[in-house]
Tab-separated table of N, CA, C and O in Angstrom:
chain	number	residue	atom	x	y	z
A	1	MET	N	5.791	85.180	-22.924
A	1	MET	CA	6.247	83.870	-22.483
A	1	MET	C	5.169	83.263	-21.597
A	1	MET	O	4.524	83.938	-20.826
A	2	ASP	N	5.002	81.958	-21.671
A	2	ASP	CA	3.917	81.288	-20.967
A	2	ASP	C	4.253	80.896	-19.533
A	2	ASP	O	3.462	80.282	-18.844
A	3	GLY	N	5.439	81.206	-19.033
A	3	GLY	CA	5.809	80.903	-17.660
A	3	GLY	C	6.374	79.521	-17.465
A	3	GLY	O	6.731	79.143	-16.365
A	4	ALA	N	6.437	78.726	-18.524
A	4	ALA	CA	6.987	77.371	-18.403
A	4	ALA	C	8.491	77.446	-18.190
A	4	ALA	O	9.166	78.318	-18.724
A	5	ALA	N	8.995	76.518	-17.408
A	5	ALA	CA	10.428	76.456	-17.163
A	5	ALA	C	11.142	76.043	-18.436
A	5	ALA	O	10.618	75.291	-19.244
A	6	THR	N	12.333	76.583	-18.617
A	6	THR	CA	13.144	76.160	-19.750
A	6	THR	C	14.344	75.410	-19.216
A	6	THR	O	14.863	75.716	-18.149
A	7	PHE	N	14.775	74.418	-19.960
A	7	PHE	CA	15.874	73.568	-19.549
A	7	PHE	C	16.927	73.566	-20.642
A	7	PHE	O	16.610	73.737	-21.814
A	8	PRO	N	18.156	73.341	-20.269
A	8	PRO	CA	19.192	73.224	-21.285
A	8	PRO	C	18.958	71.963	-22.113
A	8	PRO	O	18.233	71.067	-21.680
A	9	PRO	N	19.572	71.900	-23.287
A	9	PRO	CA	19.426	70.681	-24.090
A	9	PRO	C	19.890	69.451	-23.307
A	9	PRO	O	20.834	69.524	-22.527
A	10	VAL	N	19.196	68.342	-23.508
A	10	VAL	CA	19.512	67.103	-22.808
A	10	VAL	C	19.935	66.076	-23.851
A	10	VAL	O	19.262	65.880	-24.853
A	11	SER	N	21.039	65.404	-23.590
A	11	SER	CA	21.543	64.424	-24.538
A	11	SER	C	20.677	63.169	-24.538
A	11	SER	O	19.986	62.867	-23.564
A	12	TYR	N	20.769	62.438	-25.630
A	12	TYR	CA	20.050	61.164	-25.711
A	12	TYR	C	20.529	60.213	-24.622
A	12	TYR	O	19.728	59.508	-24.007
A	13	ALA	N	21.835	60.197	-24.381
A	13	ALA	CA	22.380	59.299	-23.347
A	13	ALA	C	21.757	59.601	-21.990
A	13	ALA	O	21.412	58.683	-21.238
A	14	LEU	N	21.592	60.876	-21.671
A	14	LEU	CA	20.983	61.247	-20.394
A	14	LEU	C	19.507	60.872	-20.378
A	14	LEU	O	19.014	60.324	-19.385
A	15	GLU	N	18.794	61.147	-21.439
A	15	GLU	CA	17.380	60.770	-21.509
A	15	GLU	C	17.209	59.267	-21.307
A	15	GLU	O	16.338	58.818	-20.576
A	16	ASN	N	18.050	58.496	-21.960
A	16	ASN	CA	17.986	57.040	-21.843
A	16	ASN	C	18.316	56.592	-20.416
A	16	ASN	O	17.651	55.727	-19.858
A	17	ALA	N	19.337	57.190	-19.831
A	17	ALA	CA	19.713	56.845	-18.456
A	17	ALA	C	18.575	57.158	-17.490
A	17	ALA	O	18.229	56.327	-16.644
A	18	ILE	N	17.977	58.323	-17.626
A	18	ILE	CA	16.874	58.706	-16.740
A	18	ILE	C	15.722	57.711	-16.868
A	18	ILE	O	15.134	57.300	-15.868
A	19	PHE	N	15.421	57.303	-18.084
A	19	PHE	CA	14.368	56.301	-18.283
A	19	PHE	C	14.706	55.017	-17.535
A	19	PHE	O	13.864	54.446	-16.830
A	20	GLN	N	15.937	54.539	-17.691
A	20	GLN	CA	16.346	53.303	-17.016
A	20	GLN	C	16.314	53.468	-15.499
A	20	GLN	O	15.885	52.559	-14.781
A	21	TRP	N	16.768	54.614	-15.003
A	21	TRP	CA	16.764	54.854	-13.555
A	21	TRP	C	15.342	54.816	-13.007
A	21	TRP	O	15.073	54.203	-11.975
A	22	GLU	N	14.423	55.490	-13.697
A	22	GLU	CA	13.037	55.528	-13.243
A	22	GLU	C	12.410	54.133	-13.275
A	22	GLU	O	11.640	53.765	-12.392
A	23	GLU	N	12.751	53.371	-14.295
A	23	GLU	CA	12.230	52.010	-14.404
A	23	GLU	C	12.756	51.142	-13.261
A	23	GLU	O	12.015	50.350	-12.669
A	24	GLY	N	14.031	51.279	-12.927
A	24	GLY	CA	14.594	50.533	-11.806
A	24	GLY	C	13.927	50.899	-10.494
A	24	GLY	O	13.623	50.027	-9.666
A	25	GLU	N	13.683	52.174	-10.315
A	25	GLU	CA	13.028	52.609	-9.083
A	25	GLU	C	11.598	52.068	-9.002
A	25	GLU	O	11.144	51.627	-7.942
A	26	ARG	N	10.896	52.054	-10.127
A	26	ARG	CA	9.538	51.504	-10.161
A	26	ARG	C	9.558	50.018	-9.795
A	26	ARG	O	8.764	49.563	-8.973
A	27	ARG	N	10.488	49.283	-10.374
A	27	ARG	CA	10.569	47.839	-10.103
A	27	ARG	C	10.910	47.570	-8.635
A	27	ARG	O	10.383	46.644	-8.032
A	28	LEU	N	11.768	48.382	-8.072
A	28	LEU	CA	12.102	48.222	-6.658
A	28	LEU	C	10.878	48.493	-5.783
A	28	LEU	O	10.590	47.752	-4.855
A	29	ARG	N	10.147	49.540	-6.110
A	29	ARG	CA	8.921	49.873	-5.376
A	29	ARG	C	7.909	48.739	-5.437
A	29	ARG	O	7.182	48.487	-4.484
A	30	GLU	N	7.851	48.046	-6.583
A	30	GLU	CA	6.855	46.996	-6.791
A	30	GLU	C	7.342	45.601	-6.394
A	30	GLU	O	6.621	44.623	-6.562
A	31	ALA	N	8.547	45.511	-5.844
A	31	ALA	CA	9.084	44.205	-5.434
A	31	ALA	C	8.229	43.608	-4.322
A	31	ALA	O	7.614	44.328	-3.524
A	32	GLU	N	8.199	42.287	-4.280
A	32	GLU	CA	7.450	41.594	-3.235
A	32	GLU	C	7.985	42.003	-1.863
A	32	GLU	O	9.179	42.209	-1.687
A	33	ALA	N	7.100	42.092	-0.906
A	33	ALA	CA	7.429	42.614	0.423
A	33	ALA	C	8.642	41.931	1.056
A	33	ALA	O	9.534	42.604	1.580
A	34	GLU	N	8.709	40.597	1.007
A	34	GLU	CA	9.817	39.896	1.666
A	34	GLU	C	11.146	40.124	0.951
A	34	GLU	O	12.206	39.931	1.539
A	35	ARG	N	11.113	40.531	-0.261
A	35	ARG	CA	12.340	40.754	-1.041
A	35	ARG	C	12.758	42.227	-1.013
A	35	ARG	O	13.905	42.558	-1.274
A	36	ARG	N	11.825	43.094	-0.698
A	36	ARG	CA	12.081	44.529	-0.821
A	36	ARG	C	13.160	45.042	0.132
A	36	ARG	O	14.004	45.839	-0.262
A	37	MET	N	13.174	44.629	1.375
A	37	MET	CA	14.164	45.142	2.335
A	37	MET	C	15.602	44.843	1.903
A	37	MET	O	16.438	45.747	1.904
A	38	PRO	N	15.935	43.609	1.514
A	38	PRO	CA	17.305	43.370	1.040
A	38	PRO	C	17.639	44.184	-0.210
A	38	PRO	O	18.769	44.650	-0.375
A	39	LEU	N	16.664	44.371	-1.074
A	39	LEU	CA	16.897	45.166	-2.282
A	39	LEU	C	17.112	46.644	-1.930
A	39	LEU	O	17.952	47.314	-2.530
A	40	GLU	N	16.365	47.145	-0.963
A	40	GLU	CA	16.550	48.527	-0.495
A	40	GLU	C	17.945	48.707	0.103
A	40	GLU	O	18.609	49.711	-0.136
A	41	ARG	N	18.394	47.720	0.879
A	41	ARG	CA	19.745	47.789	1.459
A	41	ARG	C	20.796	47.799	0.353
A	41	ARG	O	21.765	48.555	0.411
A	42	ALA	N	20.594	46.965	-0.661
A	42	ALA	CA	21.534	46.918	-1.778
A	42	ALA	C	21.558	48.257	-2.504
A	42	ALA	O	22.632	48.772	-2.845
A	43	SER	N	20.407	48.862	-2.710
A	43	SER	CA	20.331	50.157	-3.377
A	43	SER	C	21.050	51.236	-2.562
A	43	SER	O	21.776	52.070	-3.115
A	44	THR	N	20.881	51.197	-1.259
A	44	THR	CA	21.566	52.155	-0.378
A	44	THR	C	23.079	51.991	-0.476
A	44	THR	O	23.821	52.987	-0.505
A	45	GLN	N	23.548	50.757	-0.554
A	45	GLN	CA	24.994	50.517	-0.697
A	45	GLN	C	25.517	51.080	-2.018
A	45	GLN	O	26.609	51.651	-2.070
A	46	VAL	N	24.736	50.933	-3.082
A	46	VAL	CA	25.148	51.485	-4.377
A	46	VAL	C	25.160	53.008	-4.319
A	46	VAL	O	26.090	53.645	-4.825
A	47	VAL	N	24.160	53.612	-3.686
A	47	VAL	CA	24.140	55.074	-3.528
A	47	VAL	C	25.399	55.535	-2.795
A	47	VAL	O	26.046	56.504	-3.196
A	48	ASP	N	25.767	54.838	-1.739
A	48	ASP	CA	26.978	55.203	-0.989
A	48	ASP	C	28.220	55.131	-1.872
A	48	ASP	O	29.096	55.989	-1.807
A	49	GLU	N	28.283	54.110	-2.722
A	49	GLU	CA	29.436	53.970	-3.628
A	49	GLU	C	29.437	55.066	-4.689
A	49	GLU	O	30.494	55.607	-5.034
A	50	ILE	N	28.257	55.423	-5.198
A	50	ILE	CA	28.164	56.535	-6.163
A	50	ILE	C	28.691	57.812	-5.518
A	50	ILE	O	29.465	58.560	-6.119
A	51	ARG	N	28.276	58.053	-4.282
A	51	ARG	CA	28.705	59.256	-3.563
A	51	ARG	C	30.222	59.291	-3.421
A	51	ARG	O	30.848	60.336	-3.600
A	52	GLN	N	30.839	58.154	-3.121
A	52	GLN	CA	32.300	58.103	-3.000
A	52	GLN	C	32.972	58.379	-4.334
A	52	GLN	O	34.018	59.024	-4.387
A	53	ARG	N	32.393	57.903	-5.415
A	53	ARG	CA	33.009	58.051	-6.735
A	53	ARG	C	32.766	59.414	-7.359
A	53	ARG	O	33.608	59.915	-8.100
A	54	LEU	N	31.595	60.004	-7.091
A	54	LEU	CA	31.215	61.240	-7.769
A	54	LEU	C	31.279	62.469	-6.884
A	54	LEU	O	31.489	63.572	-7.365
A	55	GLY	N	31.101	62.295	-5.602
A	55	GLY	CA	31.078	63.445	-4.704
A	55	GLY	C	29.673	63.986	-4.540
A	55	GLY	O	28.703	63.429	-5.034
A	56	SER	N	29.583	65.107	-3.854
A	56	SER	CA	28.267	65.650	-3.532
A	56	SER	C	27.825	66.764	-4.469
A	56	SER	O	26.660	67.138	-4.476
A	57	ARG	N	28.727	67.301	-5.254
A	57	ARG	CA	28.352	68.351	-6.216
A	57	ARG	C	28.575	67.802	-7.621
A	57	ARG	O	29.700	67.540	-8.028
A	58	PHE	N	27.477	67.642	-8.359
A	58	PHE	CA	27.544	67.026	-9.682
A	58	PHE	C	26.303	67.406	-10.479
A	58	PHE	O	25.301	67.862	-9.923
A	59	SER	N	26.387	67.210	-11.765
A	59	SER	CA	25.248	67.442	-12.653
A	59	SER	C	24.666	66.099	-13.094
A	59	SER	O	25.304	65.054	-12.936
A	60	LEU	N	23.484	66.134	-13.659
A	60	LEU	CA	22.887	64.911	-14.184
A	60	LEU	C	23.741	64.320	-15.297
A	60	LEU	O	23.858	63.102	-15.411
A	61	GLU	N	24.357	65.158	-16.098
A	61	GLU	CA	25.219	64.675	-17.178
A	61	GLU	C	26.428	63.929	-16.603
A	61	GLU	O	26.808	62.873	-17.110
A	62	GLU	N	27.017	64.461	-15.531
A	62	GLU	CA	28.134	63.769	-14.885
A	62	GLU	C	27.685	62.426	-14.299
A	62	GLU	O	28.398	61.420	-14.394
A	63	LEU	N	26.497	62.413	-13.713
A	63	LEU	CA	25.964	61.168	-13.167
A	63	LEU	C	25.716	60.165	-14.294
A	63	LEU	O	26.020	58.980	-14.157
A	64	SER	N	25.203	60.640	-15.418
A	64	SER	CA	24.977	59.777	-16.571
A	64	SER	C	26.291	59.197	-17.092
A	64	SER	O	26.355	58.023	-17.465
A	65	ASP	N	27.342	60.003	-17.101
A	65	ASP	CA	28.656	59.513	-17.528
A	65	ASP	C	29.156	58.411	-16.593
A	65	ASP	O	29.689	57.397	-17.042
A	66	LEU	N	28.979	58.613	-15.284
A	66	LEU	CA	29.376	57.588	-14.322
A	66	LEU	C	28.551	56.318	-14.541
A	66	LEU	O	29.083	55.213	-14.513
A	67	TYR	N	27.275	56.488	-14.777
A	67	TYR	CA	26.378	55.357	-15.014
A	67	TYR	C	26.830	54.535	-16.221
A	67	TYR	O	26.780	53.305	-16.199
A	68	ALA	N	27.282	55.217	-17.256
A	68	ALA	CA	27.722	54.525	-18.475
A	68	ALA	C	28.884	53.571	-18.191
A	68	ALA	O	29.039	52.559	-18.869
A	69	ASP	N	29.685	53.885	-17.168
A	69	ASP	CA	30.836	53.050	-16.808
A	69	ASP	C	30.606	52.236	-15.538
A	69	ASP	O	31.554	51.674	-14.989
A	70	ALA	N	29.375	52.160	-15.076
A	70	ALA	CA	29.094	51.573	-13.755
A	70	ALA	C	28.755	50.096	-13.776
A	70	ALA	O	28.618	49.493	-12.714
A	71	GLY	N	28.607	49.507	-14.939
A	71	GLY	CA	28.122	48.135	-15.034
A	71	GLY	C	28.753	47.161	-14.073
A	71	GLY	O	28.063	46.509	-13.291
A	72	ASP	N	30.058	47.043	-14.093
A	72	ASP	CA	30.726	46.036	-13.267
A	72	ASP	C	30.729	46.378	-11.788
A	72	ASP	O	30.284	45.591	-10.958
A	73	TRP	N	31.243	47.558	-11.442
A	73	TRP	CA	31.401	47.863	-10.023
A	73	TRP	C	30.057	48.011	-9.316
A	73	TRP	O	29.883	47.544	-8.197
A	74	ALA	N	29.068	48.645	-9.969
A	74	ALA	CA	27.784	48.870	-9.309
A	74	ALA	C	27.023	47.554	-9.125
A	74	ALA	O	26.445	47.310	-8.059
A	75	SER	N	27.054	46.706	-10.125
A	75	SER	CA	26.379	45.410	-9.994
A	75	SER	C	27.041	44.556	-8.921
A	75	SER	O	26.361	43.844	-8.179
A	76	GLU	N	28.352	44.643	-8.826
A	76	GLU	CA	29.067	43.893	-7.790
A	76	GLU	C	28.667	44.368	-6.396
A	76	GLU	O	28.454	43.563	-5.489
A	77	VAL	N	28.558	45.673	-6.214
A	77	VAL	CA	28.114	46.214	-4.918
A	77	VAL	C	26.714	45.695	-4.604
A	77	VAL	O	26.450	45.240	-3.491
A	78	ALA	N	25.827	45.729	-5.576
A	78	ALA	CA	24.453	45.259	-5.361
A	78	ALA	C	24.420	43.766	-5.044
A	78	ALA	O	23.705	43.330	-4.139
A	79	ARG	N	25.198	42.983	-5.771
A	79	ARG	CA	25.214	41.523	-5.535
A	79	ARG	C	25.775	41.189	-4.156
A	79	ARG	O	25.299	40.268	-3.503
A	80	ARG	N	26.785	41.937	-3.713
A	80	ARG	CA	27.361	41.695	-2.381
A	80	ARG	C	26.329	41.903	-1.292
A	80	ARG	O	26.445	41.355	-0.205
A	81	THR	N	25.328	42.715	-1.566
A	81	THR	CA	24.281	42.989	-0.583
A	81	THR	C	23.035	42.161	-0.884
A	81	THR	O	21.930	42.534	-0.545
A	82	PHE	N	23.225	41.039	-1.555
A	82	PHE	CA	22.172	40.061	-1.797
A	82	PHE	C	21.067	40.539	-2.727
A	82	PHE	O	19.921	40.183	-2.537
A	83	ALA	N	21.407	41.322	-3.740
A	83	ALA	CA	20.390	41.737	-4.706
A	83	ALA	C	20.115	40.644	-5.728
A	83	ALA	O	19.087	40.655	-6.373
A	84	GLY	N	21.026	39.705	-5.871
A	84	GLY	CA	20.809	38.587	-6.787
A	84	GLY	C	20.590	39.026	-8.214
A	84	GLY	O	21.236	39.934	-8.715
A	85	THR	N	19.624	38.388	-8.863
A	85	THR	CA	19.360	38.679	-10.269
A	85	THR	C	18.744	40.053	-10.487
A	85	THR	O	18.691	40.532	-11.607
A	86	GLU	N	18.287	40.665	-9.430
A	86	GLU	CA	17.692	42.002	-9.535
A	86	GLU	C	18.737	43.112	-9.481
A	86	GLU	O	18.403	44.284	-9.443
A	87	SER	N	20.019	42.763	-9.489
A	87	SER	CA	21.061	43.774	-9.287
A	87	SER	C	21.015	44.890	-10.329
A	87	SER	O	21.280	46.040	-9.995
A	88	THR	N	20.638	44.588	-11.552
A	88	THR	CA	20.601	45.633	-12.584
A	88	THR	C	19.612	46.722	-12.231
A	88	THR	O	19.937	47.908	-12.281
A	89	TRP	N	18.398	46.346	-11.859
A	89	TRP	CA	17.444	47.400	-11.551
A	89	TRP	C	17.631	47.990	-10.164
A	89	TRP	O	17.207	49.117	-9.900
A	90	VAL	N	18.316	47.300	-9.276
A	90	VAL	CA	18.702	47.893	-7.989
A	90	VAL	C	19.696	49.029	-8.251
A	90	VAL	O	19.593	50.109	-7.669
A	91	VAL	N	20.639	48.796	-9.151
A	91	VAL	CA	21.606	49.834	-9.540
A	91	VAL	C	20.871	51.010	-10.161
A	91	VAL	O	21.123	52.172	-9.823
A	92	ASP	N	19.938	50.729	-11.071
A	92	ASP	CA	19.178	51.804	-11.704
A	92	ASP	C	18.410	52.629	-10.672
A	92	ASP	O	18.401	53.863	-10.727
A	93	ALA	N	17.795	51.953	-9.704
A	93	ALA	CA	17.057	52.668	-8.650
A	93	ALA	C	18.003	53.546	-7.834
A	93	ALA	O	17.652	54.674	-7.461
A	94	ALA	N	19.205	53.048	-7.559
A	94	ALA	CA	20.179	53.831	-6.795
A	94	ALA	C	20.562	55.102	-7.559
A	94	ALA	O	20.638	56.193	-6.966
A	95	PHE	N	20.778	54.982	-8.844
A	95	PHE	CA	21.111	56.167	-9.643
A	95	PHE	C	19.938	57.140	-9.676
A	95	PHE	O	20.140	58.357	-9.624
A	96	ALA	N	18.707	56.632	-9.744
A	96	ALA	CA	17.526	57.504	-9.725
A	96	ALA	C	17.482	58.303	-8.428
A	96	ALA	O	17.207	59.508	-8.427
A	97	ARG	N	17.770	57.653	-7.337
A	97	ARG	CA	17.735	58.328	-6.035
A	97	ARG	C	18.852	59.367	-5.912
A	97	ARG	O	18.639	60.454	-5.395
A	98	TYR	N	20.026	59.004	-6.404
A	98	TYR	CA	21.141	59.944	-6.314
A	98	TYR	C	20.937	61.120	-7.258
A	98	TYR	O	21.389	62.234	-6.969
A	99	ALA	N	20.234	60.917	-8.357
A	99	ALA	CA	19.985	61.994	-9.320
A	99	ALA	C	19.266	63.169	-8.673
A	99	ALA	O	19.469	64.322	-9.062
A	100	ARG	N	18.471	62.906	-7.657
A	100	ARG	CA	17.725	63.985	-6.989
A	100	ARG	C	18.639	64.980	-6.294
A	100	ARG	O	18.219	66.080	-5.948
A	101	GLU	N	19.892	64.605	-6.097
A	101	GLU	CA	20.856	65.499	-5.460
A	101	GLU	C	21.669	66.294	-6.474
A	101	GLU	O	22.505	67.113	-6.088
A	102	ALA	N	21.432	66.075	-7.763
A	102	ALA	CA	22.189	66.773	-8.809
A	102	ALA	C	21.896	68.270	-8.789
A	102	ALA	O	20.782	68.698	-8.480
A	103	SER	N	22.907	69.046	-9.132
A	103	SER	CA	22.752	70.505	-9.121
A	103	SER	C	21.708	70.977	-10.130
A	103	SER	O	21.109	72.030	-9.941
A	104	ASP	N	21.458	70.201	-11.161
A	104	ASP	CA	20.492	70.601	-12.185
A	104	ASP	C	19.244	69.721	-12.203
A	104	ASP	O	18.518	69.682	-13.187
A	105	TYR	N	18.988	69.024	-11.093
A	105	TYR	CA	17.782	68.197	-11.006
A	105	TYR	C	16.567	69.104	-11.027
A	105	TYR	O	16.521	70.105	-10.315
A	106	GLY	N	15.557	68.729	-11.810
A	106	GLY	CA	14.386	69.588	-12.000
A	106	GLY	C	13.244	69.336	-11.053
A	106	GLY	O	12.105	69.587	-11.409
A	107	GLY	N	13.501	68.823	-9.872
A	107	GLY	CA	12.428	68.645	-8.899
A	107	GLY	C	11.399	67.613	-9.299
A	107	GLY	O	10.236	67.727	-8.967
A	108	GLY	N	11.844	66.606	-10.013
A	108	GLY	CA	10.934	65.533	-10.393
A	108	GLY	C	10.431	65.640	-11.814
A	108	GLY	O	9.904	64.702	-12.357
A	109	SER	N	10.589	66.807	-12.431
A	109	SER	CA	10.167	66.913	-13.825
A	109	SER	C	11.374	66.694	-14.718
A	109	SER	O	12.422	67.294	-14.518
A	110	ARG	N	11.207	65.811	-15.661
A	110	ARG	CA	12.300	65.504	-16.572
A	110	ARG	C	12.411	66.630	-17.590
A	110	ARG	O	11.439	67.015	-18.212
A	111	PRO	N	13.618	67.183	-17.769
A	111	PRO	CA	13.785	68.209	-18.785
A	111	PRO	C	13.501	67.645	-20.166
A	111	PRO	O	13.866	66.520	-20.471
A	112	SER	N	12.788	68.414	-20.952
A	112	SER	CA	12.498	67.991	-22.320
A	112	SER	C	13.627	68.421	-23.231
A	112	SER	O	14.148	69.530	-23.089
A	113	PRO	N	13.999	67.566	-24.174
A	113	PRO	CA	15.042	67.967	-25.123
A	113	PRO	C	14.551	69.145	-25.944
A	113	PRO	O	13.380	69.229	-26.281
A	114	ARG	N	15.440	70.073	-26.235
A	114	ARG	CA	15.103	71.193	-27.091
A	114	ARG	C	15.780	70.973	-28.427
A	114	ARG	O	16.924	70.552	-28.483
A	115	PHE	N	15.068	71.270	-29.472
A	115	PHE	CA	15.597	71.052	-30.813
A	115	PHE	C	15.846	72.394	-31.484
A	115	PHE	O	15.213	73.410	-31.154
A	116	ALA	N	16.751	72.384	-32.421
A	116	ALA	CA	17.043	73.592	-33.186
A	116	ALA	C	15.810	73.988	-33.986
A	116	ALA	O	15.001	73.152	-34.365
A	117	ALA	N	15.683	75.264	-34.255
A	117	ALA	CA	14.560	75.762	-35.033
A	117	ALA	C	14.497	75.029	-36.359
A	117	ALA	O	15.511	74.784	-37.002
A	118	GLY	N	13.301	74.668	-36.749
A	118	GLY	CA	13.120	73.990	-38.008
A	118	GLY	C	13.128	72.476	-37.910
A	118	GLY	O	12.857	71.784	-38.880
A	119	ASP	N	13.465	71.939	-36.756
A	119	ASP	CA	13.465	70.470	-36.577
A	119	ASP	C	12.081	69.963	-36.265
A	119	ASP	O	11.272	70.566	-35.710
């Protein structure tokens, strides 16, 4: 064995969610300076709401499931904190940040999907 870490299979929904979360976090990082603080506050509010809904012990798959149903409530939390039109990627950034607390978070490395032999 080459010493590489092995990960359980990852669903397409989770892979897609992780991509969106990372993209939201990138956009938040690159926001103009005067806009960044309100967006950071909005992201923190969404993280707090995720914590209330999901708890402190969860997997990335559970977080992805919550994300799939988060459109209305998460965007509303972000908009209430003045995220404006950026609320979608503020929500994505919040999920990216909360993902780091998942029981199966890989320390920044995204698990690669594993395929059945012969695929």
